Amino acid sequence: MATTGVAMGAGKKAALAALGMFSGVGGAVAYKLDQSVRADLTLHPPHLAWSHSGPMDSLDHSSIRRGYQVYKQVCAACHSLRYLAYRNLVGVSHTEAEAKAEAEESQSLDGPDESGEMFMRPGKLSDYFPKPFPNDAAAAAANNGAIPPDLSYIVLARHGGEDYIYHLLNGYCDPPAGIELREGQNFNPYFPGGAIGMGAPIYNEIIEYDDGTPATQSQLAKDVCTFLTWTASPEHDMRKKMAIKALSIMALLGGFSYYLKRHKWSVIKSRKIFYTPKVTAN
């Protein structure tokens, strides 16, 4: 009886082990199939070697200036930068005089005046970038019901960051067979779902750069992505500079602390303690 019970117990354990193994394999296969289906529905942007992606690399400020020009002449017609002021451009992409001139091109509502009326005045450095639409309802009415997102933190708000923005701008193509788009929609494999309300915003020579750089589509996308990276993290260069200083100081202090620790504890760690038992007289 004992032998039979042991045999049944061993068989039960083997059956449970086999069941667990098959369940695990089945779960792994189902997970991989789900991931393959998701990969077909959304194309993930590959990583690009940005000039500012290294731990000690700063942003390309010439590219920031060109990217601002792309935003001003192309993107600003629909997208806002509500958290960026003209004063933020000073010392980064423009001089103070240039930033003042950029601000004065826009009109800002101010007041009240002496008669209690609101009035329009030329922009100042302290003014934030003007919105293309007075409210979300007006933005939706002008864009087939879609509200263009604010671009101030778009790089941080999207999975993939500047890689996603770059490939989205360059990824417009004809929809594959079997995908139907509604009126006013465009196909972009990098956009979740593929159907995007925004048409292709940039193409070759859509603008002319002030510095003479060839305005190819890839160059336009690269520059505006660098500009949007700066708008999302204006402290980018300062953060890396402070990190280099902090790590240098920590390295010096670490070496000094190690020497001090060895100096203070060497006497204690190098001593020997002997136990001499007390000898009692018989």
PDB file of C-alpha atoms in Angstrom:
ATOM      1  CA  MET A   1       0.000   0.000   0.000  1.00  0.00           C
ATOM      2  CA  ALA A   2       2.806   2.381   0.870  1.00  0.00           C
ATOM      3  CA  THR A   3       4.498   1.680  -2.457  1.00  0.00           C
ATOM      4  CA  THR A   4       1.239   2.325  -4.321  1.00  0.00           C
ATOM      5  CA  GLY A   5       0.687   5.613  -2.472  1.00  0.00           C
ATOM      6  CA  VAL A   6       4.216   6.782  -3.254  1.00  0.00           C
ATOM      7  CA  ALA A   7       3.721   5.899  -6.932  1.00  0.00           C
ATOM      8  CA  MET A   8       0.424   7.806  -7.090  1.00  0.00           C
ATOM      9  CA  GLY A   9       2.018  10.793  -5.385  1.00  0.00           C
ATOM     10  CA  ALA A  10       4.902  10.821  -7.863  1.00  0.00           C
ATOM     11  CA  GLY A  11       2.485  10.546 -10.812  1.00  0.00           C
ATOM     12  CA  LYS A  12       0.408  13.420  -9.485  1.00  0.00           C
ATOM     13  CA  LYS A  13       3.488  15.582  -9.128  1.00  0.00           C
ATOM     14  CA  ALA A  14       4.588  14.726 -12.656  1.00  0.00           C
ATOM     15  CA  ALA A  15       1.143  15.572 -14.035  1.00  0.00           C
ATOM     16  CA  LEU A  16       1.081  18.905 -12.205  1.00  0.00           C
ATOM     17  CA  ALA A  17       4.587  19.705 -13.429  1.00  0.00           C
ATOM     18  CA  ALA A  18       3.598  18.910 -17.013  1.00  0.00           C
ATOM     19  CA  LEU A  19       0.448  21.017 -16.683  1.00  0.00           C
ATOM     20  CA  GLY A  20       2.432  23.941 -15.334  1.00  0.00           C
ATOM     21  CA  MET A  21       4.989  23.633 -18.114  1.00  0.00           C
ATOM     22  CA  PHE A  22       2.348  23.560 -20.845  1.00  0.00           C
ATOM     23  CA  SER A  23       0.534  26.501 -19.241  1.00  0.00           C
ATOM     24  CA  GLY A  24       3.730  28.525 -19.181  1.00  0.00           C
ATOM     25  CA  VAL A  25       4.566  27.694 -22.792  1.00  0.00           C
ATOM     26  CA  GLY A  26       1.001  28.503 -23.852  1.00  0.00           C
ATOM     27  CA  GLY A  27       1.094  31.840 -22.031  1.00  0.00           C
ATOM     28  CA  ALA A  28       4.443  32.738 -23.646  1.00  0.00           C
ATOM     29  CA  VAL A  29       3.119  31.858 -27.121  1.00  0.00           C
ATOM     30  CA  ALA A  30      -0.042  33.928 -26.547  1.00  0.00           C
ATOM     31  CA  TYR A  31       2.057  36.880 -25.337  1.00  0.00           C
ATOM     32  CA  LYS A  32       4.329  36.745 -28.394  1.00  0.00           C
ATOM     33  CA  LEU A  33       1.350  36.533 -30.728  1.00  0.00           C
ATOM     34  CA  ASP A  34      -0.233  39.535 -29.018  1.00  0.00           C
ATOM     35  CA  GLN A  35       2.998  41.489 -29.352  1.00  0.00           C
ATOM     36  CA  SER A  36       3.257  40.623 -33.052  1.00  0.00           C
ATOM     37  CA  VAL A  37      -0.291  41.852 -33.653  1.00  0.00           C
ATOM     38  CA  ARG A  38       0.443  45.083 -31.771  1.00  0.00           C
ATOM     39  CA  ALA A  39       3.594  45.550 -33.845  1.00  0.00           C
ATOM     40  CA  ASP A  40       1.511  45.293 -37.008  1.00  0.00           C
ATOM     41  CA  LEU A  41      -0.926  47.954 -35.788  1.00  0.00           C
ATOM     42  CA  THR A  42       1.655  50.491 -34.587  1.00  0.00           C
ATOM     43  CA  LEU A  43       5.096  51.046 -36.073  1.00  0.00           C
ATOM     44  CA  HIS A  44       7.612  51.936 -33.390  1.00  0.00           C
ATOM     45  CA  PRO A  45      10.144  54.602 -34.447  1.00  0.00           C
ATOM     46  CA  PRO A  46      13.779  53.468 -34.502  1.00  0.00           C
ATOM     47  CA  HIS A  47      16.267  55.386 -32.387  1.00  0.00           C
ATOM     48  CA  LEU A  48      18.350  58.024 -34.161  1.00  0.00           C
ATOM     49  CA  ALA A  49      21.824  59.251 -33.241  1.00  0.00           C
ATOM     50  CA  TRP A  50      20.962  62.807 -32.168  1.00  0.00           C
ATOM     51  CA  SER A  51      23.835  65.199 -31.588  1.00  0.00           C
ATOM     52  CA  HIS A  52      22.497  65.944 -28.084  1.00  0.00           C
ATOM     53  CA  SER A  53      21.799  62.384 -26.955  1.00  0.00           C
ATOM     54  CA  GLY A  54      25.161  61.781 -25.271  1.00  0.00           C
ATOM     55  CA  PRO A  55      25.687  62.368 -21.531  1.00  0.00           C
ATOM     56  CA  MET A  56      27.995  65.318 -22.254  1.00  0.00           C
ATOM     57  CA  ASP A  57      26.472  66.558 -25.539  1.00  0.00           C
ATOM     58  CA  SER A  58      24.657  69.886 -25.733  1.00  0.00           C
ATOM     59  CA  LEU A  59      21.874  70.898 -28.066  1.00  0.00           C
ATOM     60  CA  ASP A  60      22.783  72.269 -31.488  1.00  0.00           C
ATOM     61  CA  HIS A  61      21.818  75.924 -31.060  1.00  0.00           C
ATOM     62  CA  SER A  62      22.026  76.633 -34.794  1.00  0.00           C
ATOM     63  CA  SER A  63      19.526  73.827 -35.290  1.00  0.00           C
ATOM     64  CA  ILE A  64      17.313  75.318 -32.544  1.00  0.00           C
ATOM     65  CA  ARG A  65      17.256  78.627 -34.436  1.00  0.00           C
ATOM     66  CA  ARG A  66      16.355  76.903 -37.710  1.00  0.00           C
ATOM     67  CA  GLY A  67      13.745  74.810 -35.899  1.00  0.00           C
ATOM     68  CA  TYR A  68      12.164  77.961 -34.526  1.00  0.00           C
ATOM     69  CA  GLN A  69      11.931  79.251 -38.088  1.00  0.00           C
ATOM     70  CA  VAL A  70      10.183  76.013 -39.144  1.00  0.00           C
ATOM     71  CA  TYR A  71       7.747  76.314 -36.255  1.00  0.00           C
ATOM     72  CA  LYS A  72       7.063  79.981 -36.964  1.00  0.00           C
ATOM     73  CA  GLN A  73       6.463  79.574 -40.692  1.00  0.00           C
ATOM     74  CA  VAL A  74       4.827  76.119 -40.740  1.00  0.00           C
ATOM     75  CA  CYS A  75       3.661  74.752 -37.382  1.00  0.00           C
ATOM     76  CA  ALA A  76       2.418  77.957 -35.721  1.00  0.00           C
ATOM     77  CA  ALA A  77      -0.581  78.079 -38.071  1.00  0.00           C
ATOM     78  CA  CYS A  78      -2.212  75.264 -36.060  1.00  0.00           C
ATOM     79  CA  HIS A  79      -0.082  74.425 -33.007  1.00  0.00           C
ATOM     80  CA  SER A  80       0.542  76.619 -29.976  1.00  0.00           C
ATOM     81  CA  LEU A  81       3.539  77.009 -27.652  1.00  0.00           C
ATOM     82  CA  ARG A  82       1.611  78.383 -24.717  1.00  0.00           C
ATOM     83  CA  TYR A  83       4.322  77.747 -22.127  1.00  0.00           C
ATOM     84  CA  LEU A  84       7.154  79.463 -24.010  1.00  0.00           C
ATOM     85  CA  ALA A  85       7.848  83.207 -23.869  1.00  0.00           C
ATOM     86  CA  TYR A  86       9.928  85.273 -26.251  1.00  0.00           C
ATOM     87  CA  ARG A  87      12.416  85.991 -23.463  1.00  0.00           C
ATOM     88  CA  ASN A  88      13.315  82.290 -23.461  1.00  0.00           C
ATOM     89  CA  LEU A  89      14.886  82.710 -26.907  1.00  0.00           C
ATOM     90  CA  VAL A  90      17.477  85.206 -25.618  1.00  0.00           C
ATOM     91  CA  GLY A  91      20.938  83.668 -25.374  1.00  0.00           C
ATOM     92  CA  VAL A  92      19.777  80.363 -26.852  1.00  0.00           C
ATOM     93  CA  SER A  93      18.874  80.966 -30.486  1.00  0.00           C
ATOM     94  CA  HIS A  94      18.535  84.758 -30.702  1.00  0.00           C
ATOM     95  CA  THR A  95      20.103  87.879 -29.310  1.00  0.00           C
ATOM     96  CA  GLU A  96      18.003  90.185 -27.152  1.00  0.00           C
ATOM     97  CA  ALA A  97      17.427  92.576 -30.059  1.00  0.00           C
ATOM     98  CA  GLU A  98      16.379  89.732 -32.363  1.00  0.00           C
ATOM     99  CA  ALA A  99      14.009  88.303 -29.752  1.00  0.00           C
ATOM    100  CA  LYS A 100      12.441  91.756 -29.256  1.00  0.00           C
ATOM    101  CA  ALA A 101      11.935  92.053 -33.004  1.00  0.00           C
ATOM    102  CA  GLU A 102      10.284  88.609 -33.074  1.00  0.00           C
ATOM    103  CA  ALA A 103       7.973  89.585 -30.217  1.00  0.00           C
ATOM    104  CA  GLU A 104       6.969  92.866 -31.848  1.00  0.00           C
ATOM    105  CA  GLU A 105       5.717  91.015 -34.923  1.00  0.00           C
ATOM    106  CA  SER A 106       2.742  89.773 -32.900  1.00  0.00           C
ATOM    107  CA  GLN A 107      -0.052  91.790 -31.306  1.00  0.00           C
ATOM    108  CA  SER A 108      -1.001  91.203 -27.667  1.00  0.00           C
ATOM    109  CA  LEU A 109      -4.164  92.187 -25.829  1.00  0.00           C
ATOM    110  CA  ASP A 110      -3.428  94.556 -22.953  1.00  0.00           C
ATOM    111  CA  GLY A 111      -5.215  96.988 -20.731  1.00  0.00           C
ATOM    112  CA  PRO A 112      -7.350  98.431 -19.493  1.00  0.00           C
ATOM    113  CA  ASP A 113      -6.282 101.926 -20.559  1.00  0.00           C
ATOM    114  CA  GLU A 114      -7.311 105.194 -18.936  1.00  0.00           C
ATOM    115  CA  SER A 115     -10.823 104.875 -20.344  1.00  0.00           C
ATOM    116  CA  GLY A 116     -11.175 101.274 -19.152  1.00  0.00           C
ATOM    117  CA  GLU A 117     -10.886  99.745 -22.629  1.00  0.00           C
ATOM    118  CA  MET A 118      -8.679  96.843 -23.641  1.00  0.00           C
ATOM    119  CA  PHE A 119      -6.286  97.511 -26.502  1.00  0.00           C
ATOM    120  CA  MET A 120      -3.812  95.738 -28.765  1.00  0.00           C
ATOM    121  CA  ARG A 121      -0.105  96.496 -28.548  1.00  0.00           C
ATOM    122  CA  PRO A 122       3.103  95.097 -30.087  1.00  0.00           C
ATOM    123  CA  GLY A 123       4.482  92.106 -28.243  1.00  0.00           C
ATOM    124  CA  LYS A 124       7.206  92.299 -25.608  1.00  0.00           C
ATOM    125  CA  LEU A 125       9.855  89.852 -24.415  1.00  0.00           C
ATOM    126  CA  SER A 126       7.706  88.934 -21.439  1.00  0.00           C
ATOM    127  CA  ASP A 127       4.792  87.874 -23.666  1.00  0.00           C
ATOM    128  CA  TYR A 128       4.144  84.217 -24.356  1.00  0.00           C
ATOM    129  CA  PHE A 129       3.832  82.899 -27.883  1.00  0.00           C
ATOM    130  CA  PRO A 130       0.392  83.731 -29.322  1.00  0.00           C
ATOM    131  CA  LYS A 131      -2.169  80.971 -29.817  1.00  0.00           C
ATOM    132  CA  PRO A 132      -3.341  80.245 -33.364  1.00  0.00           C
ATOM    133  CA  PHE A 133      -6.951  79.878 -32.183  1.00  0.00           C
ATOM    134  CA  PRO A 134      -8.866  81.706 -29.443  1.00  0.00           C
ATOM    135  CA  ASN A 135     -10.186  78.455 -27.920  1.00  0.00           C
ATOM    136  CA  ASP A 136     -10.429  74.696 -28.461  1.00  0.00           C
ATOM    137  CA  ALA A 137     -13.816  74.934 -30.159  1.00  0.00           C
ATOM    138  CA  ALA A 138     -12.394  77.232 -32.833  1.00  0.00           C
ATOM    139  CA  ALA A 139      -9.391  74.926 -33.245  1.00  0.00           C
ATOM    140  CA  ALA A 140     -11.637  71.879 -33.715  1.00  0.00           C
ATOM    141  CA  ALA A 141     -13.887  73.720 -36.184  1.00  0.00           C
ATOM    142  CA  ALA A 142     -10.876  74.648 -38.329  1.00  0.00           C
ATOM    143  CA  ASN A 143      -9.373  71.140 -38.298  1.00  0.00           C
ATOM    144  CA  ASN A 144     -12.281  68.762 -39.036  1.00  0.00           C
ATOM    145  CA  GLY A 145     -13.024  68.221 -35.360  1.00  0.00           C
ATOM    146  CA  ALA A 146      -9.425  67.489 -34.299  1.00  0.00           C
ATOM    147  CA  ILE A 147      -7.723  69.817 -31.813  1.00  0.00           C
ATOM    148  CA  PRO A 148      -4.017  70.320 -32.638  1.00  0.00           C
ATOM    149  CA  PRO A 149      -1.982  69.604 -29.487  1.00  0.00           C
ATOM    150  CA  ASP A 150       0.206  72.195 -27.836  1.00  0.00           C
ATOM    151  CA  LEU A 151       3.859  71.572 -28.708  1.00  0.00           C
ATOM    152  CA  SER A 152       5.532  72.975 -25.597  1.00  0.00           C
ATOM    153  CA  TYR A 153       6.150  69.525 -24.055  1.00  0.00           C
ATOM    154  CA  ILE A 154       5.243  67.285 -26.969  1.00  0.00           C
ATOM    155  CA  VAL A 155       8.664  65.589 -26.999  1.00  0.00           C
ATOM    156  CA  LEU A 156       8.259  64.508 -23.370  1.00  0.00           C
ATOM    157  CA  ALA A 157       4.578  63.659 -23.807  1.00  0.00           C
ATOM    158  CA  ARG A 158       5.044  61.114 -26.601  1.00  0.00           C
ATOM    159  CA  HIS A 159       6.611  57.683 -26.364  1.00  0.00           C
ATOM    160  CA  GLY A 160       9.823  57.808 -28.371  1.00  0.00           C
ATOM    161  CA  GLY A 161      10.400  61.538 -27.880  1.00  0.00           C
ATOM    162  CA  GLU A 162      12.094  63.295 -30.772  1.00  0.00           C
ATOM    163  CA  ASP A 163      12.456  59.982 -32.623  1.00  0.00           C
ATOM    164  CA  TYR A 164       8.663  59.696 -32.772  1.00  0.00           C
ATOM    165  CA  ILE A 165       8.217  63.315 -33.918  1.00  0.00           C
ATOM    166  CA  TYR A 166      10.883  62.951 -36.623  1.00  0.00           C
ATOM    167  CA  HIS A 167       9.482  59.743 -38.076  1.00  0.00           C
ATOM    168  CA  LEU A 168       5.929  61.046 -37.840  1.00  0.00           C
ATOM    169  CA  LEU A 169       6.869  64.076 -39.943  1.00  0.00           C
ATOM    170  CA  ASN A 170       8.611  61.894 -42.532  1.00  0.00           C
ATOM    171  CA  GLY A 171       6.317  58.859 -42.400  1.00  0.00           C
ATOM    172  CA  TYR A 172       3.311  59.898 -44.507  1.00  0.00           C
ATOM    173  CA  CYS A 173       2.471  57.387 -47.229  1.00  0.00           C
ATOM    174  CA  ASP A 174      -0.433  55.799 -49.053  1.00  0.00           C
ATOM    175  CA  PRO A 175      -2.554  53.458 -46.906  1.00  0.00           C
ATOM    176  CA  PRO A 176      -2.050  49.738 -47.517  1.00  0.00           C
ATOM    177  CA  ALA A 177      -4.780  47.610 -49.022  1.00  0.00           C
ATOM    178  CA  GLY A 178      -7.693  47.012 -46.703  1.00  0.00           C
ATOM    179  CA  ILE A 179      -7.400  50.256 -44.719  1.00  0.00           C
ATOM    180  CA  GLU A 180     -10.053  52.859 -45.417  1.00  0.00           C
ATOM    181  CA  LEU A 181      -9.653  56.463 -44.312  1.00  0.00           C
ATOM    182  CA  ARG A 182     -12.424  58.931 -43.699  1.00  0.00           C
ATOM    183  CA  GLU A 183     -12.538  62.269 -45.441  1.00  0.00           C
ATOM    184  CA  GLY A 184      -9.830  64.597 -44.190  1.00  0.00           C
ATOM    185  CA  GLN A 185      -7.676  61.794 -42.738  1.00  0.00           C
ATOM    186  CA  ASN A 186      -4.183  60.770 -43.799  1.00  0.00           C
ATOM    187  CA  PHE A 187      -2.216  57.574 -43.268  1.00  0.00           C
ATOM    188  CA  ASN A 188       0.930  57.541 -41.137  1.00  0.00           C
ATOM    189  CA  PRO A 189       2.179  54.193 -39.787  1.00  0.00           C
ATOM    190  CA  TYR A 190       3.887  55.869 -36.819  1.00  0.00           C
ATOM    191  CA  PHE A 191       0.639  57.403 -35.556  1.00  0.00           C
ATOM    192  CA  PRO A 192      -1.384  55.084 -33.279  1.00  0.00           C
ATOM    193  CA  GLY A 193      -4.116  53.588 -35.434  1.00  0.00           C
ATOM    194  CA  GLY A 194      -2.546  54.913 -38.627  1.00  0.00           C
ATOM    195  CA  ALA A 195      -5.259  57.507 -39.368  1.00  0.00           C
ATOM    196  CA  ILE A 196      -4.162  61.047 -38.570  1.00  0.00           C
ATOM    197  CA  GLY A 197      -6.069  64.255 -39.169  1.00  0.00           C
ATOM    198  CA  MET A 198      -2.962  66.349 -39.861  1.00  0.00           C
ATOM    199  CA  GLY A 199      -1.724  66.330 -43.419  1.00  0.00           C
ATOM    200  CA  ALA A 200       1.966  66.141 -44.261  1.00  0.00           C
ATOM    201  CA  PRO A 201       3.185  69.501 -42.909  1.00  0.00           C
ATOM    202  CA  ILE A 202       6.658  69.682 -44.444  1.00  0.00           C
ATOM    203  CA  TYR A 203       8.281  68.893 -47.747  1.00  0.00           C
ATOM    204  CA  ASN A 204      11.416  69.897 -49.600  1.00  0.00           C
ATOM    205  CA  GLU A 205      12.020  73.661 -49.864  1.00  0.00           C
ATOM    206  CA  ILE A 206       8.760  74.593 -48.097  1.00  0.00           C
ATOM    207  CA  ILE A 207      10.743  77.435 -46.489  1.00  0.00           C
ATOM    208  CA  GLU A 208      14.107  79.066 -47.080  1.00  0.00           C
ATOM    209  CA  TYR A 209      16.520  79.069 -44.170  1.00  0.00           C
ATOM    210  CA  ASP A 210      18.076  82.396 -43.217  1.00  0.00           C
ATOM    211  CA  ASP A 211      21.536  80.816 -42.888  1.00  0.00           C
ATOM    212  CA  GLY A 212      21.415  79.165 -46.330  1.00  0.00           C
ATOM    213  CA  THR A 213      21.101  75.570 -45.086  1.00  0.00           C
ATOM    214  CA  PRO A 214      19.360  73.376 -47.724  1.00  0.00           C
ATOM    215  CA  ALA A 215      15.752  73.009 -46.565  1.00  0.00           C
ATOM    216  CA  THR A 216      15.270  69.326 -47.348  1.00  0.00           C
ATOM    217  CA  GLN A 217      12.408  67.491 -45.677  1.00  0.00           C
ATOM    218  CA  SER A 218      14.723  65.517 -43.396  1.00  0.00           C
ATOM    219  CA  GLN A 219      16.604  68.691 -42.421  1.00  0.00           C
ATOM    220  CA  LEU A 220      13.364  70.495 -41.619  1.00  0.00           C
ATOM    221  CA  ALA A 221      12.187  67.578 -39.458  1.00  0.00           C
ATOM    222  CA  LYS A 222      15.536  67.340 -37.680  1.00  0.00           C
ATOM    223  CA  ASP A 223      15.649  71.054 -36.879  1.00  0.00           C
ATOM    224  CA  VAL A 224      12.088  71.332 -35.616  1.00  0.00           C
ATOM    225  CA  CYS A 225      12.620  68.220 -33.458  1.00  0.00           C
ATOM    226  CA  THR A 226      15.726  69.805 -31.925  1.00  0.00           C
ATOM    227  CA  PHE A 227      13.757  72.999 -31.292  1.00  0.00           C
ATOM    228  CA  LEU A 228      10.915  71.059 -29.644  1.00  0.00           C
ATOM    229  CA  THR A 229      13.432  69.138 -27.532  1.00  0.00           C
ATOM    230  CA  TRP A 230      14.663  72.483 -26.224  1.00  0.00           C
ATOM    231  CA  THR A 231      11.143  73.813 -25.582  1.00  0.00           C
ATOM    232  CA  ALA A 232      10.359  70.679 -23.548  1.00  0.00           C
ATOM    233  CA  SER A 233      13.662  70.842 -21.611  1.00  0.00           C
ATOM    234  CA  PRO A 234      15.076  74.380 -21.728  1.00  0.00           C
ATOM    235  CA  GLU A 235      17.439  73.429 -18.890  1.00  0.00           C
ATOM    236  CA  HIS A 236      18.951  70.586 -20.992  1.00  0.00           C
ATOM    237  CA  ASP A 237      22.443  72.058 -21.405  1.00  0.00           C
ATOM    238  CA  MET A 238      22.610  73.498 -17.886  1.00  0.00           C
ATOM    239  CA  ARG A 239      21.537  70.161 -16.398  1.00  0.00           C
ATOM    240  CA  LYS A 240      24.360  68.305 -18.130  1.00  0.00           C
ATOM    241  CA  LYS A 241      26.874  71.017 -17.231  1.00  0.00           C
ATOM    242  CA  MET A 242      25.879  70.825 -13.569  1.00  0.00           C
ATOM    243  CA  ALA A 243      26.078  67.018 -13.707  1.00  0.00           C
ATOM    244  CA  ILE A 244      29.676  67.183 -14.972  1.00  0.00           C
ATOM    245  CA  LYS A 245      30.610  69.603 -12.175  1.00  0.00           C
ATOM    246  CA  ALA A 246      28.852  67.529  -9.521  1.00  0.00           C
ATOM    247  CA  LEU A 247      30.461  64.264 -10.641  1.00  0.00           C
ATOM    248  CA  SER A 248      33.912  65.909 -10.749  1.00  0.00           C
ATOM    249  CA  ILE A 249      33.518  67.225  -7.201  1.00  0.00           C
ATOM    250  CA  MET A 250      32.191  63.861  -6.005  1.00  0.00           C
ATOM    251  CA  ALA A 251      35.199  62.094  -7.529  1.00  0.00           C
ATOM    252  CA  LEU A 252      37.622  64.431  -5.723  1.00  0.00           C
ATOM    253  CA  LEU A 253      35.748  64.147  -2.437  1.00  0.00           C
ATOM    254  CA  GLY A 254      35.512  60.391  -2.852  1.00  0.00           C
ATOM    255  CA  GLY A 255      39.283  60.052  -3.188  1.00  0.00           C
ATOM    256  CA  PHE A 256      39.887  62.332  -0.206  1.00  0.00           C
ATOM    257  CA  SER A 257      37.296  60.452   1.892  1.00  0.00           C
ATOM    258  CA  TYR A 258      38.887  57.093   1.049  1.00  0.00           C
ATOM    259  CA  TYR A 259      42.330  58.352   2.082  1.00  0.00           C
ATOM    260  CA  LEU A 260      40.948  59.822   5.320  1.00  0.00           C
ATOM    261  CA  LYS A 261      39.107  56.608   6.117  1.00  0.00           C
ATOM    262  CA  ARG A 262      42.251  54.529   5.571  1.00  0.00           C
ATOM    263  CA  HIS A 263      44.292  56.967   7.685  1.00  0.00           C
ATOM    264  CA  LYS A 264      41.895  57.031  10.628  1.00  0.00           C
ATOM    265  CA  TRP A 265      41.016  53.340  10.671  1.00  0.00           C
ATOM    266  CA  SER A 266      44.452  51.897   9.869  1.00  0.00           C
ATOM    267  CA  VAL A 267      45.441  51.771  13.551  1.00  0.00           C
ATOM    268  CA  ILE A 268      42.255  49.956  14.522  1.00  0.00           C
ATOM    269  CA  LYS A 269      42.177  47.556  11.572  1.00  0.00           C
ATOM    270  CA  SER A 270      45.860  46.593  11.816  1.00  0.00           C
ATOM    271  CA  ARG A 271      45.984  45.833  15.555  1.00  0.00           C
ATOM    272  CA  LYS A 272      45.919  42.357  16.986  1.00  0.00           C
ATOM    273  CA  ILE A 273      44.072  41.410  20.152  1.00  0.00           C
ATOM    274  CA  PHE A 274      45.294  38.460  22.173  1.00  0.00           C
ATOM    275  CA  TYR A 275      43.454  36.751  24.969  1.00  0.00           C
ATOM    276  CA  THR A 276      45.610  35.546  27.835  1.00  0.00           C
ATOM    277  CA  PRO A 277      43.675  33.338  30.160  1.00  0.00           C
ATOM    278  CA  LYS A 278      44.147  33.950  33.864  1.00  0.00           C
ATOM    279  CA  VAL A 279      46.302  31.343  35.497  1.00  0.00           C
ATOM    280  CA  THR A 280      45.104  30.367  38.918  1.00  0.00           C
ATOM    281  CA  ALA A 281      47.402  28.904  41.489  1.00  0.00           C
ATOM    282  CA  ASN A 282      46.652  25.364  42.602  1.00  0.00           C
TER     283      ASN A 282
END
